[in-house]
mmCIF file of C-alpha atoms in Angstrom:
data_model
loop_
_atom_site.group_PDB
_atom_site.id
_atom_site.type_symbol
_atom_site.label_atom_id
_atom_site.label_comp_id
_atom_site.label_asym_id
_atom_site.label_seq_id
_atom_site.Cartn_x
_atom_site.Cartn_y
_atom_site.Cartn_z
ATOM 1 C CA UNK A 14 7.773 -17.580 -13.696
ATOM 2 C CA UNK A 15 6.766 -16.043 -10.473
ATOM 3 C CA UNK A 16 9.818 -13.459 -8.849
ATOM 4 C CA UNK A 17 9.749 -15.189 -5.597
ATOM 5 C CA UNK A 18 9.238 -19.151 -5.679
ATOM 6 C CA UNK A 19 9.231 -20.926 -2.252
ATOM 7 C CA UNK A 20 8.414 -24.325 -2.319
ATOM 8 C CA UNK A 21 8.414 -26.642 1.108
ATOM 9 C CA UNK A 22 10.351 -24.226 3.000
ATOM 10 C CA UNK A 23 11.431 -25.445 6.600
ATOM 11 C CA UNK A 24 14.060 -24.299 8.813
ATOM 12 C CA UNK A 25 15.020 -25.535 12.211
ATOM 13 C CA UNK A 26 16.642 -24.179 15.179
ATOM 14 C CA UNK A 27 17.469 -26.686 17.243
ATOM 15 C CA UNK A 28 14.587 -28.436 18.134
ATOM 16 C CA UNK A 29 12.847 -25.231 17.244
ATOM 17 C CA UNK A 30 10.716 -24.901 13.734
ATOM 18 C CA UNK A 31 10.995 -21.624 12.514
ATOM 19 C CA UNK A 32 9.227 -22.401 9.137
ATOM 20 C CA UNK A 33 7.376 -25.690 8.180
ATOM 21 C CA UNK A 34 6.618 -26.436 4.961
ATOM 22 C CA UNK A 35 6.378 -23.348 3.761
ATOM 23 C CA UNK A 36 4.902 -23.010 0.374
ATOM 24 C CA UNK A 37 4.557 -18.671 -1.322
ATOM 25 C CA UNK A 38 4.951 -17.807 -4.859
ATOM 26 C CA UNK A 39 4.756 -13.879 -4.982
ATOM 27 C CA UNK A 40 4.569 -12.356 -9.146
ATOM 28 C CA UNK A 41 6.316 -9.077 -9.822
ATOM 29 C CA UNK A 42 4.455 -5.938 -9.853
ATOM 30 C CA UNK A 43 3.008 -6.778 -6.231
ATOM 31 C CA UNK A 44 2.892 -4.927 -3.110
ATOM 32 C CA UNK A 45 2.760 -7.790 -0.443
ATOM 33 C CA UNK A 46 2.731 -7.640 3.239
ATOM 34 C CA UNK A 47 4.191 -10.507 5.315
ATOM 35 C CA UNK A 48 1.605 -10.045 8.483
ATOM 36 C CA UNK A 49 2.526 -12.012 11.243
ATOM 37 C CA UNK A 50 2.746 -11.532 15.307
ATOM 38 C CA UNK A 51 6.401 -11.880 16.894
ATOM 39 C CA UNK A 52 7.957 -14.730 16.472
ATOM 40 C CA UNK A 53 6.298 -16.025 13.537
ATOM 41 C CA UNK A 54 9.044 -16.573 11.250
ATOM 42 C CA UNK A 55 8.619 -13.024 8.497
ATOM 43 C CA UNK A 56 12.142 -12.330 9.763
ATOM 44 C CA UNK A 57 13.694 -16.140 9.082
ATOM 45 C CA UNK A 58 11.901 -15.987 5.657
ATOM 46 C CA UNK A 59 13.217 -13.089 4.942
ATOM 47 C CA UNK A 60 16.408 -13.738 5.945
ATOM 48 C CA UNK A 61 16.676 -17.199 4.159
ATOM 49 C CA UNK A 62 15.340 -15.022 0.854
ATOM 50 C CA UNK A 63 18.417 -12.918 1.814
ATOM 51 C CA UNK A 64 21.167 -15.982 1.754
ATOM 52 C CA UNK A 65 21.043 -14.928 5.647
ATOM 53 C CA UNK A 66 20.113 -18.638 6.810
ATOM 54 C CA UNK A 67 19.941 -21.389 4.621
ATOM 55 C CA UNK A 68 17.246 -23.568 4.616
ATOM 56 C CA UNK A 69 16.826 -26.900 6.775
ATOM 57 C CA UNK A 70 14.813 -28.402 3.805
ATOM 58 C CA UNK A 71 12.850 -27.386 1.022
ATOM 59 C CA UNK A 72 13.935 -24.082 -1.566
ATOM 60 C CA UNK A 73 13.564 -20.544 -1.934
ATOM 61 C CA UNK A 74 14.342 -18.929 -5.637
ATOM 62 C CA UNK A 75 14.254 -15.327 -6.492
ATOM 63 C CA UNK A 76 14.048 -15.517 -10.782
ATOM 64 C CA UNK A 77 15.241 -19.000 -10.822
ATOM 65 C CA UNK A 78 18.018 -18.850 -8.297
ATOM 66 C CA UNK A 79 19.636 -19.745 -5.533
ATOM 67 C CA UNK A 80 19.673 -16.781 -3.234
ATOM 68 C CA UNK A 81 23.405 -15.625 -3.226
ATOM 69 C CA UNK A 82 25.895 -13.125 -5.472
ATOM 70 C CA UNK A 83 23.437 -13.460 -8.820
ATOM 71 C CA UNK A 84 20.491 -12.430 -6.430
ATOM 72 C CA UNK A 85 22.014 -9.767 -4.141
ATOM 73 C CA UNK A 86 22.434 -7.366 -7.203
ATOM 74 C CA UNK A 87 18.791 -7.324 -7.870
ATOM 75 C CA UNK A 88 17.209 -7.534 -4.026
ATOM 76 C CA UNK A 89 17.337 -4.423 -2.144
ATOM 77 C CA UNK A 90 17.231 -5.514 1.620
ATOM 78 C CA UNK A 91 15.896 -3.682 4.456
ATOM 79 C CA UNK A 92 17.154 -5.579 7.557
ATOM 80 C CA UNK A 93 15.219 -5.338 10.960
ATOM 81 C CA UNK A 94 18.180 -4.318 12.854
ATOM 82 C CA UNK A 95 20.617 -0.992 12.257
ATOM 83 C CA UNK A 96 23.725 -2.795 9.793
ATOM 84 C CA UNK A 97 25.459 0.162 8.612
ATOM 85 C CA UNK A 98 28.940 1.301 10.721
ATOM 86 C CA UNK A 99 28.287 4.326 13.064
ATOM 87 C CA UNK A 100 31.198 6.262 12.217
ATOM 88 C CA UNK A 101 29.820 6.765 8.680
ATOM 89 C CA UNK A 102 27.834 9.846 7.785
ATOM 90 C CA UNK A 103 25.061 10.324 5.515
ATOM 91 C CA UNK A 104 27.202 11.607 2.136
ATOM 92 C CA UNK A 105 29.808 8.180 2.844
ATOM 93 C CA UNK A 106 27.240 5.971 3.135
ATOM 94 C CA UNK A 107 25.691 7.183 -0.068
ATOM 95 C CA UNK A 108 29.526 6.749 -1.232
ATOM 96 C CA UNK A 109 29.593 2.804 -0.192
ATOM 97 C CA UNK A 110 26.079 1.974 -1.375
ATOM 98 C CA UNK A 111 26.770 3.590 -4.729
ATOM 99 C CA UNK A 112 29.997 1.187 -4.666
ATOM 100 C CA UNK A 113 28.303 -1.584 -3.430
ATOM 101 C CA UNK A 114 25.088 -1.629 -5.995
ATOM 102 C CA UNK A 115 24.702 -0.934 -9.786
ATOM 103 C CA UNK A 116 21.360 0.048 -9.387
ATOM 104 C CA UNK A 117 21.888 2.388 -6.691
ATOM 105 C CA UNK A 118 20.935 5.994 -7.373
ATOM 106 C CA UNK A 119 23.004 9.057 -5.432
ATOM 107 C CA UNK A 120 20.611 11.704 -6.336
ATOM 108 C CA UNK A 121 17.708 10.306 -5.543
ATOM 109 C CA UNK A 122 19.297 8.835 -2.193
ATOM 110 C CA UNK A 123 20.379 12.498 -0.851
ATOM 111 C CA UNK A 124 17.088 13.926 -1.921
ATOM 112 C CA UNK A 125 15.082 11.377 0.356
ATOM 113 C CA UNK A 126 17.753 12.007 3.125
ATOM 114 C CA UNK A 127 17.282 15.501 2.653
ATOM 115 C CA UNK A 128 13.318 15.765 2.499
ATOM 116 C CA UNK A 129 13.338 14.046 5.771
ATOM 117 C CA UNK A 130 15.830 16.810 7.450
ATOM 118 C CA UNK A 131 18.464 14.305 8.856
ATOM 119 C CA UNK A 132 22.130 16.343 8.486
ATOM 120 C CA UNK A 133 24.367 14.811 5.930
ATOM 121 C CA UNK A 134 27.608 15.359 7.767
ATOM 122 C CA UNK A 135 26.284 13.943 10.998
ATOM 123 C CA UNK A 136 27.718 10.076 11.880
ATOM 124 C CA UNK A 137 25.601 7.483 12.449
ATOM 125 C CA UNK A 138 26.578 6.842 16.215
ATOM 126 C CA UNK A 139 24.680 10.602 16.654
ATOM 127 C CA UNK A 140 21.770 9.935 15.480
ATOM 128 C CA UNK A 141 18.327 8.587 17.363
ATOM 129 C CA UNK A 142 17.301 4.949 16.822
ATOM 130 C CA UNK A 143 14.337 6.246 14.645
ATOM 131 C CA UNK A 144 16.662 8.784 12.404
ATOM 132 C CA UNK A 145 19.007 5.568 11.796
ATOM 133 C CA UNK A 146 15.719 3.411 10.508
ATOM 134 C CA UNK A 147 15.007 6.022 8.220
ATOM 135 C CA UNK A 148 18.220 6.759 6.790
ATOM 136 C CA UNK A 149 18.540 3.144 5.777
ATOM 137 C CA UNK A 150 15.458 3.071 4.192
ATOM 138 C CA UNK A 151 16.189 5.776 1.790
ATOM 139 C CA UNK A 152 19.239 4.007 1.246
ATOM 140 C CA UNK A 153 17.370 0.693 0.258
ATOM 141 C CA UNK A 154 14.471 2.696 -1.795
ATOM 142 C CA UNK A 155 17.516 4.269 -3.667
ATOM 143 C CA UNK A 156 17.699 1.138 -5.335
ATOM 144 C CA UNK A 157 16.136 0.513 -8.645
ATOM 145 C CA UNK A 158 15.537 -3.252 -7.361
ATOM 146 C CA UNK A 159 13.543 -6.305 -8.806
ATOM 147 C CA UNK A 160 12.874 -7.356 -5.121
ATOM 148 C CA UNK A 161 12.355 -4.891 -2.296
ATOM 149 C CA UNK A 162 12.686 -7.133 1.045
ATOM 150 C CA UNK A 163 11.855 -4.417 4.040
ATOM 151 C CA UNK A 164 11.483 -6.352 7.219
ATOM 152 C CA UNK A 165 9.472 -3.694 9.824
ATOM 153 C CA UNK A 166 10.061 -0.532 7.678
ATOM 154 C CA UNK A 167 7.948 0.828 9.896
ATOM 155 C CA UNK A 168 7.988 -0.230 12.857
ATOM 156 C CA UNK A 169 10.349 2.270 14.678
ATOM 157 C CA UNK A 170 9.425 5.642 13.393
ATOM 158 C CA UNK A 171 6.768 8.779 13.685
ATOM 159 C CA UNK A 172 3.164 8.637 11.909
ATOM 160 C CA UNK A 173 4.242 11.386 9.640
ATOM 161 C CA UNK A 174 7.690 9.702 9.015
ATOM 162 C CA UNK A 175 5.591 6.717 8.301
ATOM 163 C CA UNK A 176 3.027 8.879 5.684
ATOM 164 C CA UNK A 177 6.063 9.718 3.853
ATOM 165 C CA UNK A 178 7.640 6.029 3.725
ATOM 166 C CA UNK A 179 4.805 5.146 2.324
ATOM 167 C CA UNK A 180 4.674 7.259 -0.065
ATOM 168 C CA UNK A 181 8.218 6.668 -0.841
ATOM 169 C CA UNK A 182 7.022 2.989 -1.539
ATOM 170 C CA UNK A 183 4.220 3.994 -3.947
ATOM 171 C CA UNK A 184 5.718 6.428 -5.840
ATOM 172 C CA UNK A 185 8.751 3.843 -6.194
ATOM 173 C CA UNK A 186 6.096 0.959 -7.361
ATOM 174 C CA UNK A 187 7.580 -0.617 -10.779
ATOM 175 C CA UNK A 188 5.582 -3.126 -12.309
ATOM 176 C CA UNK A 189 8.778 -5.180 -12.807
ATOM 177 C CA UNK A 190 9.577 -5.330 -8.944
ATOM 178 C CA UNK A 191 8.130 -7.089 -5.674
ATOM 179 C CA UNK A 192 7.724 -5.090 -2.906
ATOM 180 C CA UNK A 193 7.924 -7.535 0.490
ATOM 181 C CA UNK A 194 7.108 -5.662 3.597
ATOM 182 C CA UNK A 195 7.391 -7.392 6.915
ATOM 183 C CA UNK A 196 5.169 -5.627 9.750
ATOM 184 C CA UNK A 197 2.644 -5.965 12.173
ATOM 185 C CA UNK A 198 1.718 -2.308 12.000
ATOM 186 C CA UNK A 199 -1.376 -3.566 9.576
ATOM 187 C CA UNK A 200 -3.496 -0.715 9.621
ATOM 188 C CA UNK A 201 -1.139 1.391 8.338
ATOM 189 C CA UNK A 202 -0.042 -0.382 5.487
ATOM 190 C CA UNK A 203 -3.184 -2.214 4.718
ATOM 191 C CA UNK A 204 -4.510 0.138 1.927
ATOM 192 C CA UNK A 205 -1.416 0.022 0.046
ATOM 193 C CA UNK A 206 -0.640 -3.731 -0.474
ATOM 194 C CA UNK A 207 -2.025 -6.043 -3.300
ATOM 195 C CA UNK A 208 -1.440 -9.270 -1.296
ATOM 196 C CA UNK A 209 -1.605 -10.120 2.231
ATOM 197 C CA UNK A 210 -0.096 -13.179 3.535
ATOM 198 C CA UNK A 211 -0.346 -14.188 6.730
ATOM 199 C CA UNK A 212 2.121 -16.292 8.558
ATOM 200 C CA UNK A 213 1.600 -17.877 12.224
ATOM 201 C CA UNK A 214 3.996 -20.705 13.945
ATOM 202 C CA UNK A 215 6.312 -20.642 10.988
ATOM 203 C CA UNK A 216 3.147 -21.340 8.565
ATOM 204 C CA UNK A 217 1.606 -20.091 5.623
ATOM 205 C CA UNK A 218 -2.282 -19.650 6.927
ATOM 206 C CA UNK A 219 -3.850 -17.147 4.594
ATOM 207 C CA UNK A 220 -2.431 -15.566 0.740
ATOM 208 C CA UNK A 221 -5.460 -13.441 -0.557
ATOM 209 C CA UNK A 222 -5.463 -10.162 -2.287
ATOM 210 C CA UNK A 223 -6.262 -7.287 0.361
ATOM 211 C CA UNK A 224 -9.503 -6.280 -1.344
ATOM 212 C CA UNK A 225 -10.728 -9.542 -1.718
ATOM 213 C CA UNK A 226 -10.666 -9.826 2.060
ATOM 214 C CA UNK A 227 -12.424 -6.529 2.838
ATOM 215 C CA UNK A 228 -15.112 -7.738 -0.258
ATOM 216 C CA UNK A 229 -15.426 -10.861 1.241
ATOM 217 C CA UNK A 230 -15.054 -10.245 4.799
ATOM 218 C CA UNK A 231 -16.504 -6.968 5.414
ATOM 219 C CA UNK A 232 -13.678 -6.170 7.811
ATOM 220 C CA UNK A 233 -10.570 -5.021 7.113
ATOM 221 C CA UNK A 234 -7.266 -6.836 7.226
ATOM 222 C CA UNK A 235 -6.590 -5.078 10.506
ATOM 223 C CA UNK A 236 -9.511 -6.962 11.857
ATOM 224 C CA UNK A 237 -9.025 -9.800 10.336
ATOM 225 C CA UNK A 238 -5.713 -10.304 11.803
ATOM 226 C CA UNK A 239 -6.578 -9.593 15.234
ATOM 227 C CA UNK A 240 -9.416 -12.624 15.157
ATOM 228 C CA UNK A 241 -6.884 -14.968 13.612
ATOM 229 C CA UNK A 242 -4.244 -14.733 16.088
ATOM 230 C CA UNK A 243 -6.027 -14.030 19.032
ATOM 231 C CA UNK A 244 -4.051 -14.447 22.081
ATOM 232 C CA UNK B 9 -7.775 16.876 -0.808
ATOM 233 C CA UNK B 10 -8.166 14.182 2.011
ATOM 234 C CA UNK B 11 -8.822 10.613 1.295
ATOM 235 C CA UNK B 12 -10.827 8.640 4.097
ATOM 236 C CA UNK B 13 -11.024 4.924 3.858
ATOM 237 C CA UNK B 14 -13.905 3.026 5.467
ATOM 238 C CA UNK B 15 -13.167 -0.356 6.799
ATOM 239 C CA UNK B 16 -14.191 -3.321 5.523
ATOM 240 C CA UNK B 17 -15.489 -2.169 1.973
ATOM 241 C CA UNK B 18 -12.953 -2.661 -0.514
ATOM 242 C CA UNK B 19 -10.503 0.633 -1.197
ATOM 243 C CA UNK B 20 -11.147 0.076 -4.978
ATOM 244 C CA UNK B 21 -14.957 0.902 -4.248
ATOM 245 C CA UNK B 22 -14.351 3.620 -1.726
ATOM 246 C CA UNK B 23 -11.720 5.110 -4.896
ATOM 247 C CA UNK B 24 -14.447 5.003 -7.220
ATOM 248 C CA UNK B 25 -17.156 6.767 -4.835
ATOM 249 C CA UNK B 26 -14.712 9.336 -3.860
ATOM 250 C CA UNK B 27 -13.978 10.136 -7.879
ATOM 251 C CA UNK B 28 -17.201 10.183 -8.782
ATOM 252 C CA UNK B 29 -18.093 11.981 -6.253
ATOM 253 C CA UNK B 30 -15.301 15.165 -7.080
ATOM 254 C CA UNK B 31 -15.953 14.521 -10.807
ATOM 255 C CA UNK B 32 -20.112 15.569 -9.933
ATOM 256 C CA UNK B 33 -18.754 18.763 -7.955
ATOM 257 C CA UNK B 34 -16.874 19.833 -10.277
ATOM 258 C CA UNK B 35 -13.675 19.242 -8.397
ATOM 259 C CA UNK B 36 -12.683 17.795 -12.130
ATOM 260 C CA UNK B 37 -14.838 19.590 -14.307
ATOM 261 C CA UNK B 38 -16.200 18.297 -17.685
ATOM 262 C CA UNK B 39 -13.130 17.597 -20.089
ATOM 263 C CA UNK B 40 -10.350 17.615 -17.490
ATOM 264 C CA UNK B 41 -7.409 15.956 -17.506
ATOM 265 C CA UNK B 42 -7.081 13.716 -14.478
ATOM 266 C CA UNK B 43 -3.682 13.577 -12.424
ATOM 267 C CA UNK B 44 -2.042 10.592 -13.296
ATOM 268 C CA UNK B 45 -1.814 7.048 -11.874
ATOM 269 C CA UNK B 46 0.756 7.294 -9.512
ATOM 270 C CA UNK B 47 -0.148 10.504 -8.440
ATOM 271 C CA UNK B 48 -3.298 10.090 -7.382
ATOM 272 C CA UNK B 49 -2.260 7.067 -5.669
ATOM 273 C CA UNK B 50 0.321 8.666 -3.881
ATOM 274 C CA UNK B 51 -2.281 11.335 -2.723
ATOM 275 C CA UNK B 52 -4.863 8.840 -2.049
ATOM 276 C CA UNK B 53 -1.702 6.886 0.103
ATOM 277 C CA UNK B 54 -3.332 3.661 -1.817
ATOM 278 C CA UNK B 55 -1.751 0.914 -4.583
ATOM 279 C CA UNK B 56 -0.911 1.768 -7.806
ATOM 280 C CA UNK B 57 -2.499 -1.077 -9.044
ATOM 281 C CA UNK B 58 -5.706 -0.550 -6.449
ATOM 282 C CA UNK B 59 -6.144 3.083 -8.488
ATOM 283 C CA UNK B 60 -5.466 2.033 -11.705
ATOM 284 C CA UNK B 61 -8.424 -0.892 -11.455
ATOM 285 C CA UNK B 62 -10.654 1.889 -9.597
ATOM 286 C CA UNK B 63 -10.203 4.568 -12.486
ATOM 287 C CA UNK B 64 -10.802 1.263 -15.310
ATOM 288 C CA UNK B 65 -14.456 1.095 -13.688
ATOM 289 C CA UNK B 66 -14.680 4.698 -13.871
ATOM 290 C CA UNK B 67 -13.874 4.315 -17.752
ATOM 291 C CA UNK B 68 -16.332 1.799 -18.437
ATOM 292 C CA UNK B 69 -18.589 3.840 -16.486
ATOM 293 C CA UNK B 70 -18.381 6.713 -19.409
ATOM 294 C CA UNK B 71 -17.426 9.111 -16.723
ATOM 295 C CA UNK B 72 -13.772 8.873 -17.976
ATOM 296 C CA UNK B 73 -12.107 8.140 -21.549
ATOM 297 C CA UNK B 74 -8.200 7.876 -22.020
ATOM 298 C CA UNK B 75 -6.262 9.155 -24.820
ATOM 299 C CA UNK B 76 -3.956 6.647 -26.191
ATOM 300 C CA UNK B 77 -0.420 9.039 -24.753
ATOM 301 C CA UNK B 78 -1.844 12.079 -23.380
ATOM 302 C CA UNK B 79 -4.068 10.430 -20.280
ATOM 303 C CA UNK B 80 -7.370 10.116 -19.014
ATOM 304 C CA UNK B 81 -9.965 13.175 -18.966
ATOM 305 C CA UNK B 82 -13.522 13.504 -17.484
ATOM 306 C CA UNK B 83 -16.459 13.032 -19.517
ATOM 307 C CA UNK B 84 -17.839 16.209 -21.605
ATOM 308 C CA UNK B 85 -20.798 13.932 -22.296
ATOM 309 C CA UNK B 86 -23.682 16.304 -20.531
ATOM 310 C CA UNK B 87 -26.284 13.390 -20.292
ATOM 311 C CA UNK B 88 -23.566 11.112 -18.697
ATOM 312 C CA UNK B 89 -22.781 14.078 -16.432
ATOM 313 C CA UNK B 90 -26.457 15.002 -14.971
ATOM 314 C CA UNK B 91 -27.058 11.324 -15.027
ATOM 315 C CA UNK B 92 -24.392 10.866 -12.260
ATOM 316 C CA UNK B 93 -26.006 13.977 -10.797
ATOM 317 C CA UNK B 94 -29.383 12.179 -10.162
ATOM 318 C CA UNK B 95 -27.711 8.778 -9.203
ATOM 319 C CA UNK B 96 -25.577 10.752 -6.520
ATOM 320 C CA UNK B 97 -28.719 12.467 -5.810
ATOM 321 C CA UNK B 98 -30.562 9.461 -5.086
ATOM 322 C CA UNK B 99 -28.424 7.755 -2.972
ATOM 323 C CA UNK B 100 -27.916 10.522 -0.452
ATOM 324 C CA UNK B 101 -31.684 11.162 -0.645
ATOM 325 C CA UNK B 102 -32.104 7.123 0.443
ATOM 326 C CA UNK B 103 -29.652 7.324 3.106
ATOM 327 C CA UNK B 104 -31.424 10.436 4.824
ATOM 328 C CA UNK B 105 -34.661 8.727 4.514
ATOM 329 C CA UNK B 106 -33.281 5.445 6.182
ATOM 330 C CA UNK B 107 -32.178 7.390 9.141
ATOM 331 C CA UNK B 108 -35.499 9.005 9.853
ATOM 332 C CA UNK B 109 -37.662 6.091 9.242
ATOM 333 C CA UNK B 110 -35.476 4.451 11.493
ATOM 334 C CA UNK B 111 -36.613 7.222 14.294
ATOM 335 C CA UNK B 112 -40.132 6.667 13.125
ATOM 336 C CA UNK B 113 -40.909 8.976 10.401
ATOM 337 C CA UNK B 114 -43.437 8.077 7.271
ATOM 338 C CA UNK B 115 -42.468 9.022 4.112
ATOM 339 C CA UNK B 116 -45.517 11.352 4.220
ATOM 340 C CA UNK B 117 -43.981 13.065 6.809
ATOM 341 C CA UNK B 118 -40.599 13.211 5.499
ATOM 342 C CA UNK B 119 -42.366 14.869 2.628
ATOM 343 C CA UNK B 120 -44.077 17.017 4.843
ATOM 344 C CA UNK B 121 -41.455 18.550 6.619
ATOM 345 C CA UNK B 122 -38.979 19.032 4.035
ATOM 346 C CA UNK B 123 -39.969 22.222 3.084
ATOM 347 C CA UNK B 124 -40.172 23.397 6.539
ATOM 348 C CA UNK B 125 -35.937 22.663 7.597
ATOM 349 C CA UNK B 126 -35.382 23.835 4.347
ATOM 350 C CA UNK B 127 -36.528 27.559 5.104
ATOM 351 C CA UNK B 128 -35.067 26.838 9.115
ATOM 352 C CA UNK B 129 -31.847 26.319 7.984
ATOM 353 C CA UNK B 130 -31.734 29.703 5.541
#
């Protein structure tokens, strides 16, 4: 059975289609980026994956379910947006995830927080925009997870910040987990993902291994994603 | 050491250049043990998976064995070894050539001037 199952997803706004007929099956022990230029739909997948949105039609199953209490203990989510309080430090909010999650791990939390320098005792409302992104990321890679769902992990922070996010990713890489990064910071990324999907107008157009394309292609996904969505 | 990756050729084949190419200069000499999996990927900044594959070739290639618990080593097999040597050789000699036929050179000349840079560039 494959980790992620998502089979005819659509979901409406209004008379806007965020997703149509969205069919992905992603297998544990995967790397996969969700490629895709703004607005087309990583974040609503994610989200529905999440038990953020529900689904106009169609399903999405993480091992078999529903996603709700049974999946939340075993997806570690990465939101796009800051969702922690402000008046929380560091050490507290190492406190609440540890209280929140089973799998969460303390030490290896505050050594990630620490490699990256941010202060411990300092409250969230101090910090800059790209400080916040990265304490909640070592907060999420904490986690020993069977999903990872990171919707622009890296979107907001510093090349070197970025080197060592990565490297946080790898070095966390279970072959019982799925790692879903959302991003359109492809080149980057590209040389650490197993699968590439690519998603345009709320559609599935392309699920090939990243190799494969570079084999086949002789370009890399980078490329390849700038002559597929053109503007 | 710093990893460079090309586009458009497949990391796993730019992985198993670069190896080959440090196991030839002795960057991992004969009978050393190899850094594992995840380390080398997380030096290399590439997938797990993507490294493991790349260091499977290298195994069927002789140029690596694993043992069972203790990891993978390089080759102390000396004809494997000075094989790779020539291969490597080869290919760098083919690429040189390429360029200067391309800016009109025969391969007589080539031949002929060899020598010559050589002793220039002492």
């Amino acid at each position: 059975m494959a980790r992620i199952e998502i089979n005819h997803l659509t979901k409406n706004f209004g008379g806007l289609t965020a997703l149509d007929e969205v069919d992905l099956s992603l297998e544990k022990g995967q790397i996969v980026g969700l490629l895709g230029p703004n607005g087309s739909g990583k974040t609503t997948l994610i989200k529905i994956l999440n038990g953020l949105l529900t689904p106009t039609s169609g399903s999405a199953e993480i091992n078999g379910m529903k996603p709700g209490v049974g999946t939340k203990k075993i997806v570690a989510y990465l939101p796009d947006r800051n969702a922690l309080p402000d008046y929380m430090t560091s050490d507290q909010l190492i406190g609440l995830y540890k209280d929140f999650f089973e799998d969460f791990d303390s030490d290896k939390a505050g050594a990630m927080i620490d490699d990256l320098g941010i202060d411990r005792k300092q409250t969230l409302k101090k910090m800059s925009k790209g400080t916040k992104e990265k304490l909640q990321l070592c907060l999420v890679m904490a986690r020993t997870a069977e999903v990872y769902l990171l919707d622009e992990p890296i979107g907001g922070v510093d090349p070197a910040t970025r080197d060592y996010i990565l490297r946080t990713i790898i070095s966390n890489y279970n072959e019982d987990a799925v790692v879903v990064i959302s991003t359109h910071l492809i080149s980057d990324i590209e040389s650490v993902l197993d699968d590439v999907v690519f998603i345009k107008n709320g559609r599935v157009v392309l699920h090939d291994k990243a190799d494969h394309i570079r084999e086949e292609k002789g370009e890399s996904v980078d490329q390849l994603f700038r002559e597929v969505f053109k503007c | 050491m710093e990893w460079n990756f090309k586009n458009g050729i497949p990391i796993y084949t730019q992985i198993i250049d670069e190896m080959t190419m440090r196991i030839a200069s002795g960057t991992y000499g004969p009978g050393e043990k190899l850094p594992s999996v995840r380390d080398l990927a997380m030096d290399a900044g590439v997938n797990p998976n993507t490294m493991q594959r790349a260091l499977a070739e290298l195994e069927r290639r002789e140029l690596v064995f694993s043992e069972r618990t203790s990891g993978r080593f390089v080759t102390r097999n000396e004809d494997v070894l000075k094989g790779l040597h020539e291969e490597l050789a080869k290919r760098y000699f083919r690429e040189f050539a390429d360029k200067l036929r391309k800016i009109g050179m025969s391969y007589a000349e080539i031949a002929g001037s060899v020598e010559k840079w050589i002793k220039e560039m002492r």
